[in-house]
Structure formats: C-alpha cells, structure tokens
CSV table of C-alpha atoms and ligand atoms in Angstrom, one decimal:
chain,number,residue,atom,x,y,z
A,479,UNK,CA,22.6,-2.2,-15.2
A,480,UNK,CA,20.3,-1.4,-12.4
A,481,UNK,CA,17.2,0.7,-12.4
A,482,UNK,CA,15.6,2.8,-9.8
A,483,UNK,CA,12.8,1.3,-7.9
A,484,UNK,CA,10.7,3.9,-5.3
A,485,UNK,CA,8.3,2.7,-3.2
A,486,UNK,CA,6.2,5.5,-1.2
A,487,UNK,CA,3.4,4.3,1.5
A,488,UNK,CA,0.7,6.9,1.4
A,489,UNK,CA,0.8,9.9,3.6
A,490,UNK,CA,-1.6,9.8,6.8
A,491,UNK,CA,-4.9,9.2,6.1
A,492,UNK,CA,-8.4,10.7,7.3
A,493,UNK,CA,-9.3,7.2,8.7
A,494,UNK,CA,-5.7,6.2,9.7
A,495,UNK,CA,-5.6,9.1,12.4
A,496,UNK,CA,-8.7,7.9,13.1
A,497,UNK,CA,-7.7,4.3,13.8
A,498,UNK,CA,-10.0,2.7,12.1
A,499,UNK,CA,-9.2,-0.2,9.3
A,500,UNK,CA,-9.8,1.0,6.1
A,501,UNK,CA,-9.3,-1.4,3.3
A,502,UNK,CA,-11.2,-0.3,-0.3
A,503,UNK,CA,-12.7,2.6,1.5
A,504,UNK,CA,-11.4,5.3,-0.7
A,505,UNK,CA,-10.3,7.8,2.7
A,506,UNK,CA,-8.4,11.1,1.6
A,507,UNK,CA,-5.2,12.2,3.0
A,508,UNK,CA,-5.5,14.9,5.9
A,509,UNK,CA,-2.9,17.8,6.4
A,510,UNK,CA,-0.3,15.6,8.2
A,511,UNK,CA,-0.3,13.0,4.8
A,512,UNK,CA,-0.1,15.2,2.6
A,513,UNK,CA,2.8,17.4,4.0
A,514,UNK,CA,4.2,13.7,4.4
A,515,UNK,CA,3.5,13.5,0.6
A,516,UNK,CA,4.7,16.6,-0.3
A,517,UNK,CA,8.2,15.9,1.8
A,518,UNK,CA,8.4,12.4,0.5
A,519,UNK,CA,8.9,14.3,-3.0
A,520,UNK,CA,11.3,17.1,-1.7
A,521,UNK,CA,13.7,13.9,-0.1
A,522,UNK,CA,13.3,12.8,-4.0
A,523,UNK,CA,14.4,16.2,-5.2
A,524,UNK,CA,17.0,16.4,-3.1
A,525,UNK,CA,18.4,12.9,-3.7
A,526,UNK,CA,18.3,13.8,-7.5
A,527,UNK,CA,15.9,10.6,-7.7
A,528,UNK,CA,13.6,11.7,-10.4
A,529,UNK,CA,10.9,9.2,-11.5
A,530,UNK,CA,10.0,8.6,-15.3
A,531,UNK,CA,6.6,6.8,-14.6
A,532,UNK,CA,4.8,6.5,-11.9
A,533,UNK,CA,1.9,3.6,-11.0
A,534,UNK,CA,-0.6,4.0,-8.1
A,535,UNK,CA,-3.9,2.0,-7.1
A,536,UNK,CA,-6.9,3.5,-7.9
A,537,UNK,CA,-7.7,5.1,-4.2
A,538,UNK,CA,-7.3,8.8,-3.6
A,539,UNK,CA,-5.1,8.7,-0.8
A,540,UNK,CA,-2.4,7.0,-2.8
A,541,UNK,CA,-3.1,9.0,-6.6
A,542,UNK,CA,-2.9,12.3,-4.2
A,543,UNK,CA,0.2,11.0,-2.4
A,544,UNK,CA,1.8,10.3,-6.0
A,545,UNK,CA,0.0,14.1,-7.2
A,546,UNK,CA,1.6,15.5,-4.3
A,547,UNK,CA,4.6,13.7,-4.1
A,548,UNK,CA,5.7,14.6,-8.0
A,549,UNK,CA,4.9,18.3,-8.0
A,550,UNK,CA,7.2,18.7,-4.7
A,551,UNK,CA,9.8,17.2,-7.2
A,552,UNK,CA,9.0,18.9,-10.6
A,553,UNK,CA,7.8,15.7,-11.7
A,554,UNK,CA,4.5,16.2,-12.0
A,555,UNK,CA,4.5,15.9,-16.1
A,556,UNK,CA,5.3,11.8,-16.0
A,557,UNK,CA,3.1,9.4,-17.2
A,558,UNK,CA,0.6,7.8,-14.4
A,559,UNK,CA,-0.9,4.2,-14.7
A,560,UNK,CA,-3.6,3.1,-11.8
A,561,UNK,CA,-4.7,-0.2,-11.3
A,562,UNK,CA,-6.6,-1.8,-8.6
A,563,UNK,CA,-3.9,-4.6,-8.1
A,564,UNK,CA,-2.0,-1.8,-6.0
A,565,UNK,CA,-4.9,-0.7,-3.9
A,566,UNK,CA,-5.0,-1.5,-0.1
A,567,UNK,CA,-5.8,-5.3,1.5
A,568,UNK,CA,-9.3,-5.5,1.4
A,569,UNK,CA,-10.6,-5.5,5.2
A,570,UNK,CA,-13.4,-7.5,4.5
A,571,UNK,CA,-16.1,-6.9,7.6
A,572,UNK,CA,-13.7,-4.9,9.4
A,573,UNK,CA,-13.6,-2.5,7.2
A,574,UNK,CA,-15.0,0.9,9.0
A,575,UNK,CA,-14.3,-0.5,12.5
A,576,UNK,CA,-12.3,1.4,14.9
A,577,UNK,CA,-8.6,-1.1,15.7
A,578,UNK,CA,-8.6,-0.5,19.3
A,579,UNK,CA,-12.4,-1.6,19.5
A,580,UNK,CA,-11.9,-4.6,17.6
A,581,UNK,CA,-8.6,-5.2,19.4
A,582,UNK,CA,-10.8,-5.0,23.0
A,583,UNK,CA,-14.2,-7.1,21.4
A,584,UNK,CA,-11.9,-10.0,20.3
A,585,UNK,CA,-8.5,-9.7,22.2
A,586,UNK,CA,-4.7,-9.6,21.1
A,587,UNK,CA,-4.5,-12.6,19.3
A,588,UNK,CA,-7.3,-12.5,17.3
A,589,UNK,CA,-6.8,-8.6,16.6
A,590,UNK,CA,-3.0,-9.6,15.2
A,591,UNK,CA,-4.4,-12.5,13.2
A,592,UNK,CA,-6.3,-10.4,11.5
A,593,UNK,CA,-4.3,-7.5,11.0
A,594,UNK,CA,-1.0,-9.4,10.2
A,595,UNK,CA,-1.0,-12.9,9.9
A,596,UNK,CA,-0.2,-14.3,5.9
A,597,UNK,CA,-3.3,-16.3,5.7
A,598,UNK,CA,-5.9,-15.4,7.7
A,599,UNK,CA,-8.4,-13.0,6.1
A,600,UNK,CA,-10.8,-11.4,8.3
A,601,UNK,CA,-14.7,-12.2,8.0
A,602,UNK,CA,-16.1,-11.4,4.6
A,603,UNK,CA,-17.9,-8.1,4.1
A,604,UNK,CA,-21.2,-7.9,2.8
A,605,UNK,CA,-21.9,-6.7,-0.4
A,606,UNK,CA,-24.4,-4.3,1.0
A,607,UNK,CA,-22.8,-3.0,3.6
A,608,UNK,CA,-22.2,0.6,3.6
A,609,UNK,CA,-18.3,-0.2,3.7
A,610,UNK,CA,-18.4,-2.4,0.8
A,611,UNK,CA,-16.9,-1.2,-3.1
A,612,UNK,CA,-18.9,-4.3,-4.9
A,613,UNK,CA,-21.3,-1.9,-6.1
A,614,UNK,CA,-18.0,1.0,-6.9
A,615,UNK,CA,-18.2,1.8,-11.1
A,616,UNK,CA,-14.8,2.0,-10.8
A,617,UNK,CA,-14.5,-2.3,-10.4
A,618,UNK,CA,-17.4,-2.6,-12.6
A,619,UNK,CA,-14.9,-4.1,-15.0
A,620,UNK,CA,-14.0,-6.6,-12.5
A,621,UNK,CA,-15.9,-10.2,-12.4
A,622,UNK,CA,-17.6,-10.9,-9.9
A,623,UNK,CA,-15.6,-13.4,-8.4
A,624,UNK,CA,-12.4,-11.3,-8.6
A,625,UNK,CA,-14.3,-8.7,-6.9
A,626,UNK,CA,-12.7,-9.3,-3.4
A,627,UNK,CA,-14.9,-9.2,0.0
A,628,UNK,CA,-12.0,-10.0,2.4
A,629,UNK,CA,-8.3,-10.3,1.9
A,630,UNK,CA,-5.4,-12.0,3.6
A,631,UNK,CA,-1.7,-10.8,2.7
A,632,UNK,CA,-1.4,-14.1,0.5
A,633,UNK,CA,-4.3,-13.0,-1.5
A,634,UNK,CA,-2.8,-9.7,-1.8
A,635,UNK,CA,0.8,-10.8,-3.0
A,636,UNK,CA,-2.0,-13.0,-5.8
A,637,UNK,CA,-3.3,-9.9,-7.2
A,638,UNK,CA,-0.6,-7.7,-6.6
A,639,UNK,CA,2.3,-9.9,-8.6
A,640,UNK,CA,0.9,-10.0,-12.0
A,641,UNK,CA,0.9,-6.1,-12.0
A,642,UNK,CA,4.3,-5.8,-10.7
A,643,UNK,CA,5.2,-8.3,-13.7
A,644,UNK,CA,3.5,-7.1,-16.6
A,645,UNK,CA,3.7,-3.3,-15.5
A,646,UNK,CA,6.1,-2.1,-13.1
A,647,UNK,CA,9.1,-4.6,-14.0
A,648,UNK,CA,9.1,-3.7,-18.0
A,649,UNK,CA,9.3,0.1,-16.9
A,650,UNK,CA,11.9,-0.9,-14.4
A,651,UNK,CA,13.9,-3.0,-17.3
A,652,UNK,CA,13.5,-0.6,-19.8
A,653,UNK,CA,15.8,1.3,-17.8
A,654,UNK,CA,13.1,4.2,-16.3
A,655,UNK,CA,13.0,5.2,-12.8
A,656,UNK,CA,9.7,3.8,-11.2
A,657,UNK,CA,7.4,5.3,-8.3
A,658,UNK,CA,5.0,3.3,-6.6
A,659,UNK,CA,2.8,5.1,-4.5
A,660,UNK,CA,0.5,2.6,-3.4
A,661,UNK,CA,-0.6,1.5,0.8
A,662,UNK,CA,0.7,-0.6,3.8
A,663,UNK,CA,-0.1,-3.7,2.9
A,664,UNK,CA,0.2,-3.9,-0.8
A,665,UNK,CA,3.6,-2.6,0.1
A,666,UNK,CA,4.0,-5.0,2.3
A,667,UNK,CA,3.2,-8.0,-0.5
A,668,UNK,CA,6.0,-6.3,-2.7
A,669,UNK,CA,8.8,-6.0,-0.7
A,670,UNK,CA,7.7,-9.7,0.9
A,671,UNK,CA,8.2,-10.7,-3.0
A,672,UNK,CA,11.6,-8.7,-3.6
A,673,UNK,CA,13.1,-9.5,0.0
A,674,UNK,CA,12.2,-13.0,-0.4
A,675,UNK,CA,10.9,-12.6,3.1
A,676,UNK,CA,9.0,-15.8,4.8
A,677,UNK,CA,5.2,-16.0,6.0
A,678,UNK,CA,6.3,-15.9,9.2
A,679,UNK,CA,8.6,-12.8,8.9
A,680,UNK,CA,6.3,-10.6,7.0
A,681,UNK,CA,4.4,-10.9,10.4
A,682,UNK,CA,6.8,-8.1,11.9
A,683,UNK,CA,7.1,-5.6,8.5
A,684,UNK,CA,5.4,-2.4,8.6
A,685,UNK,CA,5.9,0.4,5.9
A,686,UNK,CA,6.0,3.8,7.3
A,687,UNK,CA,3.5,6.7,5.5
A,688,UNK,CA,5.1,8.9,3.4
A,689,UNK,CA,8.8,8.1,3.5
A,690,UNK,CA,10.2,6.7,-0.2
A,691,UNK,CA,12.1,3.6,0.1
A,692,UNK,CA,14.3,2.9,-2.8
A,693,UNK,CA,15.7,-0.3,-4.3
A,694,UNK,CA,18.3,-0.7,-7.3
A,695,UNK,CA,16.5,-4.0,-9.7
A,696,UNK,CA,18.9,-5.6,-11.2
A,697,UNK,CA,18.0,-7.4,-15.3
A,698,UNK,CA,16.6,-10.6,-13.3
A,699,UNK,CA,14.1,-7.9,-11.5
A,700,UNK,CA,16.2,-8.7,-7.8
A,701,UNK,CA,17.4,-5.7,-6.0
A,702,UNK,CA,20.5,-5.3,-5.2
A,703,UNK,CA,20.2,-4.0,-2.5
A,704,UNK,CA,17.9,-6.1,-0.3
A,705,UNK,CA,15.9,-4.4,2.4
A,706,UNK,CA,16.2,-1.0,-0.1
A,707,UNK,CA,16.9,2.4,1.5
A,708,UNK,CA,14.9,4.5,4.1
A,709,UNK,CA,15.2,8.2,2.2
A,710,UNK,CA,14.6,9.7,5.8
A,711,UNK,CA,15.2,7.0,8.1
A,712,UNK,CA,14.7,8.7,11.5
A,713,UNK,CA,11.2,9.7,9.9
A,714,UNK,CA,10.8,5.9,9.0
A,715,UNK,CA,11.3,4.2,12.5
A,716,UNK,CA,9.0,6.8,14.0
A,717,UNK,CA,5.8,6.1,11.2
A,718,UNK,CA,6.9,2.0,11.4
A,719,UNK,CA,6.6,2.4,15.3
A,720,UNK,CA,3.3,4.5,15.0
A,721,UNK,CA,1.8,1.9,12.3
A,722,UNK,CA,2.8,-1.4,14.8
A,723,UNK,CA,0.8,0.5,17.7
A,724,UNK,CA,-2.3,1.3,16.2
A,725,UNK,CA,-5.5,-0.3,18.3
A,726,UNK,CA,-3.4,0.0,21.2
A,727,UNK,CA,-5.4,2.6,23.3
B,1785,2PG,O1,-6.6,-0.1,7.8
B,1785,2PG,C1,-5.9,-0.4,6.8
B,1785,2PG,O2,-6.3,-0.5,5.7
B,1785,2PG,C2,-4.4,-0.7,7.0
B,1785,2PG,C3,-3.5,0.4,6.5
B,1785,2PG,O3,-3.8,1.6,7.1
B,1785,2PG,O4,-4.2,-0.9,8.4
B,1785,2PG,P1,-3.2,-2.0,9.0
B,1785,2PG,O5,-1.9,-1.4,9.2
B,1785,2PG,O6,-3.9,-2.3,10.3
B,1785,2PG,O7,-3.1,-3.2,8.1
C-alpha cells in the first residue's frame, strides 16, 4: 500500500517579488501567489488528487496557499494542523535585506553560503530587531533556546523531522492523502530526508512556488517514487529557474 504525499511551495510572496530574504517574517502572498495557489489546487482537481488532511507552518503565506489551494479543489472542509516546525529557514540578520544587495556587499561566495550551503547559518538576528519573531505570541510557547535566531538547512531538517514523524507520516500510514503546504527551504529539508539527497547535493535543489509535487510513501515512510512528480512541470522549471536567480540584478 502506498499513500499520497503532496508537497506545495507557497505561492509568490509580497517580499519574494521583492527579493528580499524573508525567513520568520510572516509576508502575505500577492496576486501572482495566490493565483499560483489557487492553480496549484485546480492541477489537484484535475488529477483527482484530493487531500484528507492538510499541515501548514504557522506563516500566512503558506496557511493562505493551503486556504487557497483547497477551495480551488473543493477541499476546503479537511482538517488543518499548523506547526512552526514547517515554517520557513530562519534568516537570522538577513532577514529583511534585499538578495541582490547582500549578494553586491559580500560577493558570490559568501551570498551562496548563506543562502544554500547545509551548514552555514547566516549571522544571528537580534532579538530586538524589527525583523525578529522572539517577541511573536504566537512562539510564546516555545523556550527560549528553541526560539531560533539564525538557521542553516541542517538545523532546519532538526526541527523539521520530528513533525514529519509524529504528524505527517501517521496521517500518511493511516492511509490519508497528505498536503504540505509549507516554504522553500523547509521543503527543501523534506525532500533532502525522502530523496536521501547528500549535503552537498541539496546545494543545487530549489522548490518552485505554487506547483504540488507528489510522492507515493510506501509502509517504511520511502517513496516510491524518488524525486516525486512535478504536477505542472513546464510551470516548475520556470519558478525553480526564477528561485536560483534571485539577487542576481
Ligand atoms: O527569503 C527566504 O526566506 C527564502 C525563500 O523565499 O529565500 P531563499 O530562496 O533565498 O532561501
């Protein structure tokens, strides 16, 4: 038996057209994201792939991706969970700065280390800074020192891992189709984990916005079909292409 696994990046964001790194800053979609949404659930429809639950971070831009997403599909009725161990990298002090400055300030290498690199978190943020979520009611829960204030990938697939076991992978056994509707890079951590794909690879992976990408899990939680499926593949290359370019003026 396999189950249905959907993984959907976020449509465009506010601060994504914008260029600028965004992290924990809780950026809405603008009209391009969320007519990506919004097609990401008509290729669902279509496709007859109909999730039974869905689990999102706790940002807007992906819980309006998932909102948009489902209604597009009739689907709008499943349960939601939300945690913050699907929300977006933490950006630490870059958080609010535009890529192609940073890019120019600190040159190509530095820029990609930042940006892409498996353990190499930016500088921290500070906890005052008007970029920073410390203070956010919605991690008040949160201990202090799991309150991140900078993130590498490898911290990412950390948090990110003991959500996918004790939430999304019962769901998936249990036989339900599952939507994820999370962001780039805690995207990026998952497939990483599913693909098996090494430190040095993930270097090159970008998830496009708004395109689902769908793996069959087998009963050991493996798909079976590494890599998954593109729903709208063309789409895909384009938004991966788009997402490797950004800070390149
Ligand atoms: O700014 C961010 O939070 C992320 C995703 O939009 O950007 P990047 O692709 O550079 O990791």
């Amino acid at each position: 038996m396999t189950s249905k696994l959907i993984l959907l990046r976020h449509g465009e964001s506010e601060w994504n057209a914008k260029n600028l790194f965004t992290g924990w800053v809780d950026v809405d979609l603008n009209d391009k994201g969320r007519a990506e949404a919004q097609h990401g659930g008509e290729l669902l429809a279509s496709e007859q792939l109909l999730p039974d639950v869905v689990h999102t971070s706790v940002l807007r831009r992906a819980i309006h991706t998932a909102e948009l997403a489902l209604n597009a599909a009739d689907r709008h009725w499943i349960p939601v969970k939300r945690h913050w161990r699907l929300n977006e990298r933490h950006y630490g002090a870059l958080q609010g700065k535009d890529k192609a400055a940073i890019r120019e300030e600190y040159g190509e290498d530095q820029f990609m280390t930042w940006r892409r690199s498996y353990d190499t978190p930016p500088p921290e943020q500070d906890i005052d800074n008007e970029f920073s979520q410390y203070h956010d009611p919605r991690y008040a829960d949160l201990p202090s020192e799991v309150r991140p204030r900078t993130e590498c990938l490898k911290d990412v697939v950390a948090r990110m891992l003991p959500y996918w076991y004790d939430q999304i992978l019962p769901d998936l056994l249990a036989g339900r189709t599952v939507l994820v509707a999370a962001h780039g890079n805690s995207l990026r951590a998952l497939v990483k984990h599913l693909d098996g794909i090494s430190d040095e690879e993930i270097a090159g992976l970008n998830i496009p916005t708004g395109v689902p990408l769908v793996y069959e899990i087998d009963a050991d939680g493996k798909p079976e079909n590494p890599g998954g499926r593109y729903l709208d593949p063309e789409a895909a290359a384009a938004s991966i292409e788009a997402v490797k370019n950004q800070g390149k003026k």
